[in-house]
């Protein structure tokens, strides 16, 4: 079952991402159902499926379902683009494709989904920790850093909420390194951030900005490290 599912997923990735030129995407958006690129795209999917399944035609019904639903899903997405958020449509499009693949896998190899692990203590602890180093820590950082306001700090000089998301990704990486017991990687992350920040600080020649960045970095890393250590401590108690 696992091999069959991986082959279907690999064929989907090859057809939708690797072997689909940008000009096909533009042509599909412009001409929709009359686009030759739409049918070339389906042909690539069919060929990828056949090659990965080694032309085993015992799965012909599943392949037919995948190709027909892929055509309908893509066509529906093309007609909805421009009226709804394209990023949301992309996510829904890929989710629909994956659900079809899961349905085909289930048809040939019925499987059971054990949802009990979702509410297990280990899963809840991991979810709590991830939320802590992302949303909770972002709010805590804002409250702690709010006492210092730099007059040259202009929101129009940076991407909207870029700092927030950079901090969240940074803490997620630190948390992941701690869970994997890769403490040296945290040092490399600090070094990489220092190199990226060096040009800004050297140009500014502003002691306040340097202190502000240093405090923010130490707070961010400290919250992530504390959360990671808390996660490991509680995880050991659950064993």
PDB file of C-alpha atoms in Angstrom:
ATOM      1  CA  UNK A   1       0.000   0.000   0.000  1.00  0.00           C
ATOM      2  CA  UNK A   2       2.761   2.449   0.958  1.00  0.00           C
ATOM      3  CA  UNK A   3       4.615   1.873  -2.314  1.00  0.00           C
ATOM      4  CA  UNK A   4       1.430   2.369  -4.340  1.00  0.00           C
ATOM      5  CA  UNK A   5       0.568   5.577  -2.487  1.00  0.00           C
ATOM      6  CA  UNK A   6       4.094   6.962  -2.904  1.00  0.00           C
ATOM      7  CA  UNK A   7       4.010   6.248  -6.640  1.00  0.00           C
ATOM      8  CA  UNK A   8       0.716   8.110  -7.040  1.00  0.00           C
ATOM      9  CA  UNK A   9       1.978  11.055  -5.017  1.00  0.00           C
ATOM     10  CA  UNK A  10       5.266  11.159  -6.925  1.00  0.00           C
ATOM     11  CA  UNK A  11       3.394  11.134 -10.243  1.00  0.00           C
ATOM     12  CA  UNK A  12       1.264  14.042  -9.037  1.00  0.00           C
ATOM     13  CA  UNK A  13       4.308  16.086  -8.001  1.00  0.00           C
ATOM     14  CA  UNK A  14       6.042  15.386 -11.302  1.00  0.00           C
ATOM     15  CA  UNK A  15       2.982  16.347 -13.325  1.00  0.00           C
ATOM     16  CA  UNK A  16       1.896  19.408 -11.358  1.00  0.00           C
ATOM     17  CA  UNK A  17       5.232  20.928 -10.322  1.00  0.00           C
ATOM     18  CA  UNK A  18       8.251  19.483 -12.117  1.00  0.00           C
ATOM     19  CA  UNK A  19       7.039  18.855 -15.674  1.00  0.00           C
ATOM     20  CA  UNK A  20       4.610  21.752 -16.092  1.00  0.00           C
ATOM     21  CA  UNK A  21       6.238  24.774 -17.809  1.00  0.00           C
ATOM     22  CA  UNK A  22       5.071  28.278 -16.931  1.00  0.00           C
ATOM     23  CA  UNK A  23       3.844  28.828 -20.483  1.00  0.00           C
ATOM     24  CA  UNK A  24       1.381  25.948 -20.033  1.00  0.00           C
ATOM     25  CA  UNK A  25       0.008  27.610 -16.912  1.00  0.00           C
ATOM     26  CA  UNK A  26      -0.389  30.943 -18.705  1.00  0.00           C
ATOM     27  CA  UNK A  27      -2.057  29.262 -21.675  1.00  0.00           C
ATOM     28  CA  UNK A  28      -4.482  27.367 -19.431  1.00  0.00           C
ATOM     29  CA  UNK A  29      -5.475  30.551 -17.627  1.00  0.00           C
ATOM     30  CA  UNK A  30      -6.076  32.348 -20.889  1.00  0.00           C
ATOM     31  CA  UNK A  31      -7.875  29.680 -22.915  1.00  0.00           C
ATOM     32  CA  UNK A  32      -9.190  27.363 -20.161  1.00  0.00           C
ATOM     33  CA  UNK A  33     -10.972  24.312 -21.626  1.00  0.00           C
ATOM     34  CA  UNK A  34      -9.811  25.240 -25.140  1.00  0.00           C
ATOM     35  CA  UNK A  35      -6.181  25.216 -24.055  1.00  0.00           C
ATOM     36  CA  UNK A  36      -4.040  22.490 -25.599  1.00  0.00           C
ATOM     37  CA  UNK A  37      -1.719  22.836 -22.593  1.00  0.00           C
ATOM     38  CA  UNK A  38      -4.474  21.518 -20.314  1.00  0.00           C
ATOM     39  CA  UNK A  39      -4.578  18.266 -22.243  1.00  0.00           C
ATOM     40  CA  UNK A  40      -0.796  18.080 -22.511  1.00  0.00           C
ATOM     41  CA  UNK A  41      -0.728  18.464 -18.741  1.00  0.00           C
ATOM     42  CA  UNK A  42      -3.114  15.512 -18.368  1.00  0.00           C
ATOM     43  CA  UNK A  43      -0.985  13.513 -20.793  1.00  0.00           C
ATOM     44  CA  UNK A  44       2.095  14.110 -18.663  1.00  0.00           C
ATOM     45  CA  UNK A  45       0.186  12.917 -15.603  1.00  0.00           C
ATOM     46  CA  UNK A  46      -0.995   9.799 -17.439  1.00  0.00           C
ATOM     47  CA  UNK A  47       2.515   8.994 -18.638  1.00  0.00           C
ATOM     48  CA  UNK A  48       4.027   9.550 -15.185  1.00  0.00           C
ATOM     49  CA  UNK A  49       1.424   7.266 -13.593  1.00  0.00           C
ATOM     50  CA  UNK A  50       1.957   4.532 -16.164  1.00  0.00           C
ATOM     51  CA  UNK A  51       5.736   4.681 -15.880  1.00  0.00           C
ATOM     52  CA  UNK A  52       5.766   4.624 -12.081  1.00  0.00           C
ATOM     53  CA  UNK A  53       3.214   1.803 -11.966  1.00  0.00           C
ATOM     54  CA  UNK A  54       5.270  -0.036 -14.610  1.00  0.00           C
ATOM     55  CA  UNK A  55       2.293  -0.117 -16.990  1.00  0.00           C
ATOM     56  CA  UNK A  56       0.352  -2.347 -14.594  1.00  0.00           C
ATOM     57  CA  UNK A  57      -3.154  -1.999 -16.086  1.00  0.00           C
ATOM     58  CA  UNK A  58      -4.815  -3.758 -13.159  1.00  0.00           C
ATOM     59  CA  UNK A  59      -5.104  -0.237 -11.742  1.00  0.00           C
ATOM     60  CA  UNK A  60      -6.797   1.146 -14.875  1.00  0.00           C
ATOM     61  CA  UNK A  61      -9.951   2.243 -13.055  1.00  0.00           C
ATOM     62  CA  UNK A  62      -7.998   4.162 -10.431  1.00  0.00           C
ATOM     63  CA  UNK A  63      -5.878   5.844 -13.097  1.00  0.00           C
ATOM     64  CA  UNK A  64      -9.002   6.848 -15.000  1.00  0.00           C
ATOM     65  CA  UNK A  65     -10.543   8.329 -11.856  1.00  0.00           C
ATOM     66  CA  UNK A  66      -7.352  10.281 -11.112  1.00  0.00           C
ATOM     67  CA  UNK A  67      -7.137  11.728 -14.626  1.00  0.00           C
ATOM     68  CA  UNK A  68     -10.839  12.631 -14.929  1.00  0.00           C
ATOM     69  CA  UNK A  69     -10.991  14.257 -11.483  1.00  0.00           C
ATOM     70  CA  UNK A  70      -7.701  16.042 -12.140  1.00  0.00           C
ATOM     71  CA  UNK A  71      -9.170  17.531 -15.297  1.00  0.00           C
ATOM     72  CA  UNK A  72     -12.351  18.649 -13.514  1.00  0.00           C
ATOM     73  CA  UNK A  73     -10.485  20.073 -10.505  1.00  0.00           C
ATOM     74  CA  UNK A  74      -8.047  22.009 -12.682  1.00  0.00           C
ATOM     75  CA  UNK A  75     -10.864  23.306 -14.886  1.00  0.00           C
ATOM     76  CA  UNK A  76     -12.846  24.446 -11.853  1.00  0.00           C
ATOM     77  CA  UNK A  77      -9.781  26.221 -10.462  1.00  0.00           C
ATOM     78  CA  UNK A  78      -9.200  27.998 -13.784  1.00  0.00           C
ATOM     79  CA  UNK A  79     -12.755  29.356 -13.810  1.00  0.00           C
ATOM     80  CA  UNK A  80     -12.555  30.503 -10.177  1.00  0.00           C
ATOM     81  CA  UNK A  81      -9.215  32.316 -10.495  1.00  0.00           C
ATOM     82  CA  UNK A  82      -9.628  36.064 -10.304  1.00  0.00           C
ATOM     83  CA  UNK A  83     -12.838  35.811  -8.305  1.00  0.00           C
ATOM     84  CA  UNK A  84     -11.255  34.305  -5.206  1.00  0.00           C
ATOM     85  CA  UNK A  85      -7.857  34.419  -3.556  1.00  0.00           C
ATOM     86  CA  UNK A  86      -5.434  32.534  -5.823  1.00  0.00           C
ATOM     87  CA  UNK A  87      -3.358  31.235  -2.915  1.00  0.00           C
ATOM     88  CA  UNK A  88      -6.461  29.754  -1.297  1.00  0.00           C
ATOM     89  CA  UNK A  89      -7.521  28.224  -4.615  1.00  0.00           C
ATOM     90  CA  UNK A  90      -4.086  26.655  -5.019  1.00  0.00           C
ATOM     91  CA  UNK A  91      -4.276  25.067  -1.568  1.00  0.00           C
ATOM     92  CA  UNK A  92      -7.813  23.784  -2.156  1.00  0.00           C
ATOM     93  CA  UNK A  93      -6.783  22.490  -5.582  1.00  0.00           C
ATOM     94  CA  UNK A  94      -3.888  20.492  -4.150  1.00  0.00           C
ATOM     95  CA  UNK A  95      -5.999  19.260  -1.241  1.00  0.00           C
ATOM     96  CA  UNK A  96      -8.639  17.983  -3.660  1.00  0.00           C
ATOM     97  CA  UNK A  97      -6.008  16.140  -5.714  1.00  0.00           C
ATOM     98  CA  UNK A  98      -4.504  14.524  -2.611  1.00  0.00           C
ATOM     99  CA  UNK A  99      -7.934  13.450  -1.357  1.00  0.00           C
ATOM    100  CA  UNK A 100      -8.609  11.767  -4.711  1.00  0.00           C
ATOM    101  CA  UNK A 101      -5.269   9.952  -4.462  1.00  0.00           C
ATOM    102  CA  UNK A 102      -6.158   8.807  -0.939  1.00  0.00           C
ATOM    103  CA  UNK A 103      -9.509   7.562  -2.194  1.00  0.00           C
ATOM    104  CA  UNK A 104      -7.852   5.551  -4.969  1.00  0.00           C
ATOM    105  CA  UNK A 105      -5.355   4.054  -2.531  1.00  0.00           C
ATOM    106  CA  UNK A 106      -8.195   3.129  -0.176  1.00  0.00           C
ATOM    107  CA  UNK A 107     -10.119   1.493  -3.048  1.00  0.00           C
ATOM    108  CA  UNK A 108      -7.271  -0.906  -3.778  1.00  0.00           C
ATOM    109  CA  UNK A 109      -5.785  -1.191  -0.290  1.00  0.00           C
ATOM    110  CA  UNK A 110      -8.417  -0.451   2.395  1.00  0.00           C
ATOM    111  CA  UNK A 111      -6.753   1.080   5.439  1.00  0.00           C
ATOM    112  CA  UNK A 112      -7.800   2.366   8.832  1.00  0.00           C
ATOM    113  CA  UNK A 113      -6.954   5.812  10.145  1.00  0.00           C
ATOM    114  CA  UNK A 114      -6.205   5.808  13.842  1.00  0.00           C
ATOM    115  CA  UNK A 115      -7.206   9.232  15.151  1.00  0.00           C
ATOM    116  CA  UNK A 116      -6.407   8.337  18.748  1.00  0.00           C
ATOM    117  CA  UNK A 117      -2.840   9.644  18.466  1.00  0.00           C
ATOM    118  CA  UNK A 118      -4.155  13.158  17.766  1.00  0.00           C
ATOM    119  CA  UNK A 119      -5.368  13.518  21.355  1.00  0.00           C
ATOM    120  CA  UNK A 120      -2.518  11.592  22.939  1.00  0.00           C
ATOM    121  CA  UNK A 121      -0.447  13.426  25.580  1.00  0.00           C
ATOM    122  CA  UNK A 122       2.600  13.454  23.297  1.00  0.00           C
ATOM    123  CA  UNK A 123       0.680  15.067  20.411  1.00  0.00           C
ATOM    124  CA  UNK A 124      -0.968  17.633  22.683  1.00  0.00           C
ATOM    125  CA  UNK A 125       2.405  18.501  24.214  1.00  0.00           C
ATOM    126  CA  UNK A 126       3.949  18.994  20.761  1.00  0.00           C
ATOM    127  CA  UNK A 127       1.030  21.178  19.627  1.00  0.00           C
ATOM    128  CA  UNK A 128       1.257  23.247  22.808  1.00  0.00           C
ATOM    129  CA  UNK A 129       4.986  23.754  22.298  1.00  0.00           C
ATOM    130  CA  UNK A 130       4.621  24.771  18.644  1.00  0.00           C
ATOM    131  CA  UNK A 131       1.918  27.299  19.490  1.00  0.00           C
ATOM    132  CA  UNK A 132       4.084  28.606  22.306  1.00  0.00           C
ATOM    133  CA  UNK A 133       7.114  29.305  20.100  1.00  0.00           C
ATOM    134  CA  UNK A 134       4.988  30.882  17.359  1.00  0.00           C
ATOM    135  CA  UNK A 135       1.853  32.816  18.298  1.00  0.00           C
ATOM    136  CA  UNK A 136       2.346  33.048  22.075  1.00  0.00           C
ATOM    137  CA  UNK A 137       6.003  34.049  21.825  1.00  0.00           C
ATOM    138  CA  UNK A 138       5.206  36.607  19.110  1.00  0.00           C
ATOM    139  CA  UNK A 139       2.777  38.363  21.461  1.00  0.00           C
ATOM    140  CA  UNK A 140       5.224  38.101  24.359  1.00  0.00           C
ATOM    141  CA  UNK A 141       7.989  39.588  22.206  1.00  0.00           C
ATOM    142  CA  UNK A 142       5.780  42.477  21.177  1.00  0.00           C
ATOM    143  CA  UNK A 143       4.861  43.248  24.785  1.00  0.00           C
ATOM    144  CA  UNK A 144       8.439  43.003  26.021  1.00  0.00           C
ATOM    145  CA  UNK A 145       9.910  45.089  23.195  1.00  0.00           C
ATOM    146  CA  UNK A 146       7.134  47.666  23.140  1.00  0.00           C
ATOM    147  CA  UNK A 147       8.865  49.769  25.797  1.00  0.00           C
ATOM    148  CA  UNK A 148      11.597  50.650  23.285  1.00  0.00           C
ATOM    149  CA  UNK A 149      10.542  52.628  20.209  1.00  0.00           C
ATOM    150  CA  UNK A 150      13.108  53.583  17.602  1.00  0.00           C
ATOM    151  CA  UNK A 151      12.289  56.868  15.840  1.00  0.00           C
ATOM    152  CA  UNK A 152      13.783  55.640  12.558  1.00  0.00           C
ATOM    153  CA  UNK A 153      11.702  52.459  12.631  1.00  0.00           C
ATOM    154  CA  UNK A 154       9.202  52.807   9.762  1.00  0.00           C
ATOM    155  CA  UNK A 155       6.801  49.995   8.925  1.00  0.00           C
ATOM    156  CA  UNK A 156       6.783  51.079   5.272  1.00  0.00           C
ATOM    157  CA  UNK A 157      10.487  50.213   5.017  1.00  0.00           C
ATOM    158  CA  UNK A 158       9.815  46.474   5.442  1.00  0.00           C
ATOM    159  CA  UNK A 159       7.374  43.822   4.286  1.00  0.00           C
ATOM    160  CA  UNK A 160       4.062  43.663   6.213  1.00  0.00           C
ATOM    161  CA  UNK A 161       4.518  41.566   9.367  1.00  0.00           C
ATOM    162  CA  UNK A 162       7.846  40.289   8.047  1.00  0.00           C
ATOM    163  CA  UNK A 163       9.535  40.624  11.434  1.00  0.00           C
ATOM    164  CA  UNK A 164       6.785  38.616  13.123  1.00  0.00           C
ATOM    165  CA  UNK A 165       7.036  35.716  10.690  1.00  0.00           C
ATOM    166  CA  UNK A 166      10.841  35.757  10.668  1.00  0.00           C
ATOM    167  CA  UNK A 167      10.796  35.501  14.452  1.00  0.00           C
ATOM    168  CA  UNK A 168       8.286  32.650  14.388  1.00  0.00           C
ATOM    169  CA  UNK A 169      10.337  30.692  11.841  1.00  0.00           C
ATOM    170  CA  UNK A 170      13.493  31.404  13.798  1.00  0.00           C
ATOM    171  CA  UNK A 171      12.010  30.052  17.034  1.00  0.00           C
ATOM    172  CA  UNK A 172      10.566  27.016  15.248  1.00  0.00           C
ATOM    173  CA  UNK A 173      14.029  26.181  13.940  1.00  0.00           C
ATOM    174  CA  UNK A 174      15.580  26.578  17.386  1.00  0.00           C
ATOM    175  CA  UNK A 175      12.834  24.454  18.935  1.00  0.00           C
ATOM    176  CA  UNK A 176      13.346  21.765  16.285  1.00  0.00           C
ATOM    177  CA  UNK A 177      17.101  21.724  16.842  1.00  0.00           C
ATOM    178  CA  UNK A 178      16.599  21.288  20.589  1.00  0.00           C
ATOM    179  CA  UNK A 179      14.128  18.438  20.108  1.00  0.00           C
ATOM    180  CA  UNK A 180      16.651  16.771  17.778  1.00  0.00           C
ATOM    181  CA  UNK A 181      19.444  17.498  20.299  1.00  0.00           C
ATOM    182  CA  UNK A 182      21.388  19.496  17.698  1.00  0.00           C
ATOM    183  CA  UNK A 183      22.652  22.315  19.874  1.00  0.00           C
ATOM    184  CA  UNK A 184      25.499  23.139  17.491  1.00  0.00           C
ATOM    185  CA  UNK A 185      22.960  24.006  14.786  1.00  0.00           C
ATOM    186  CA  UNK A 186      21.600  26.780  17.022  1.00  0.00           C
ATOM    187  CA  UNK A 187      25.058  28.335  17.044  1.00  0.00           C
ATOM    188  CA  UNK A 188      25.156  28.230  13.250  1.00  0.00           C
ATOM    189  CA  UNK A 189      21.727  29.889  13.149  1.00  0.00           C
ATOM    190  CA  UNK A 190      22.892  32.688  15.441  1.00  0.00           C
ATOM    191  CA  UNK A 191      26.010  33.159  13.296  1.00  0.00           C
ATOM    192  CA  UNK A 192      23.944  33.302  10.093  1.00  0.00           C
ATOM    193  CA  UNK A 193      21.602  35.880  11.579  1.00  0.00           C
ATOM    194  CA  UNK A 194      24.544  37.948  12.812  1.00  0.00           C
ATOM    195  CA  UNK A 195      26.038  38.011   9.311  1.00  0.00           C
ATOM    196  CA  UNK A 196      22.736  39.115   7.782  1.00  0.00           C
ATOM    197  CA  UNK A 197      22.292  41.823  10.400  1.00  0.00           C
ATOM    198  CA  UNK A 198      25.889  43.057  10.296  1.00  0.00           C
ATOM    199  CA  UNK A 199      25.453  45.243   7.199  1.00  0.00           C
ATOM    200  CA  UNK A 200      22.377  46.984   8.663  1.00  0.00           C
ATOM    201  CA  UNK A 201      24.084  47.664  11.971  1.00  0.00           C
ATOM    202  CA  UNK A 202      27.359  48.821  10.382  1.00  0.00           C
ATOM    203  CA  UNK A 203      25.514  51.267   8.123  1.00  0.00           C
ATOM    204  CA  UNK A 204      23.346  52.594  10.933  1.00  0.00           C
ATOM    205  CA  UNK A 205      26.230  53.108  13.378  1.00  0.00           C
ATOM    206  CA  UNK A 206      23.516  53.447  15.980  1.00  0.00           C
ATOM    207  CA  UNK A 207      24.082  52.008  19.436  1.00  0.00           C
ATOM    208  CA  UNK A 208      20.357  52.016  20.184  1.00  0.00           C
ATOM    209  CA  UNK A 209      19.581  49.936  17.099  1.00  0.00           C
ATOM    210  CA  UNK A 210      22.367  47.479  17.963  1.00  0.00           C
ATOM    211  CA  UNK A 211      21.040  47.073  21.487  1.00  0.00           C
ATOM    212  CA  UNK A 212      17.477  46.743  20.229  1.00  0.00           C
ATOM    213  CA  UNK A 213      18.418  43.967  17.788  1.00  0.00           C
ATOM    214  CA  UNK A 214      20.544  42.194  20.401  1.00  0.00           C
ATOM    215  CA  UNK A 215      17.762  42.253  23.012  1.00  0.00           C
ATOM    216  CA  UNK A 216      15.215  41.001  20.498  1.00  0.00           C
ATOM    217  CA  UNK A 217      17.482  38.185  19.330  1.00  0.00           C
ATOM    218  CA  UNK A 218      18.317  37.033  22.841  1.00  0.00           C
ATOM    219  CA  UNK A 219      14.663  37.145  23.882  1.00  0.00           C
ATOM    220  CA  UNK A 220      13.550  35.216  20.816  1.00  0.00           C
ATOM    221  CA  UNK A 221      16.200  32.523  21.203  1.00  0.00           C
ATOM    222  CA  UNK A 222      15.642  32.390  24.965  1.00  0.00           C
ATOM    223  CA  UNK A 223      11.908  31.766  24.594  1.00  0.00           C
ATOM    224  CA  UNK A 224      12.532  29.055  22.009  1.00  0.00           C
ATOM    225  CA  UNK A 225      15.197  27.344  24.135  1.00  0.00           C
ATOM    226  CA  UNK A 226      13.001  27.480  27.246  1.00  0.00           C
ATOM    227  CA  UNK A 227      10.083  25.983  25.325  1.00  0.00           C
ATOM    228  CA  UNK A 228      12.295  23.257  23.873  1.00  0.00           C
ATOM    229  CA  UNK A 229      13.680  22.303  27.279  1.00  0.00           C
ATOM    230  CA  UNK A 230      10.163  22.297  28.746  1.00  0.00           C
ATOM    231  CA  UNK A 231       9.000  20.009  25.929  1.00  0.00           C
ATOM    232  CA  UNK A 232      11.852  17.538  26.507  1.00  0.00           C
ATOM    233  CA  UNK A 233      11.297  17.562  30.275  1.00  0.00           C
ATOM    234  CA  UNK A 234       7.566  16.830  30.042  1.00  0.00           C
ATOM    235  CA  UNK A 235       8.134  14.288  27.260  1.00  0.00           C
ATOM    236  CA  UNK A 236      10.504  12.344  29.528  1.00  0.00           C
ATOM    237  CA  UNK A 237       7.894  12.360  32.291  1.00  0.00           C
ATOM    238  CA  UNK A 238       5.317  10.876  29.899  1.00  0.00           C
ATOM    239  CA  UNK A 239       7.475   7.847  29.136  1.00  0.00           C
TER     240      UNK A 239
END
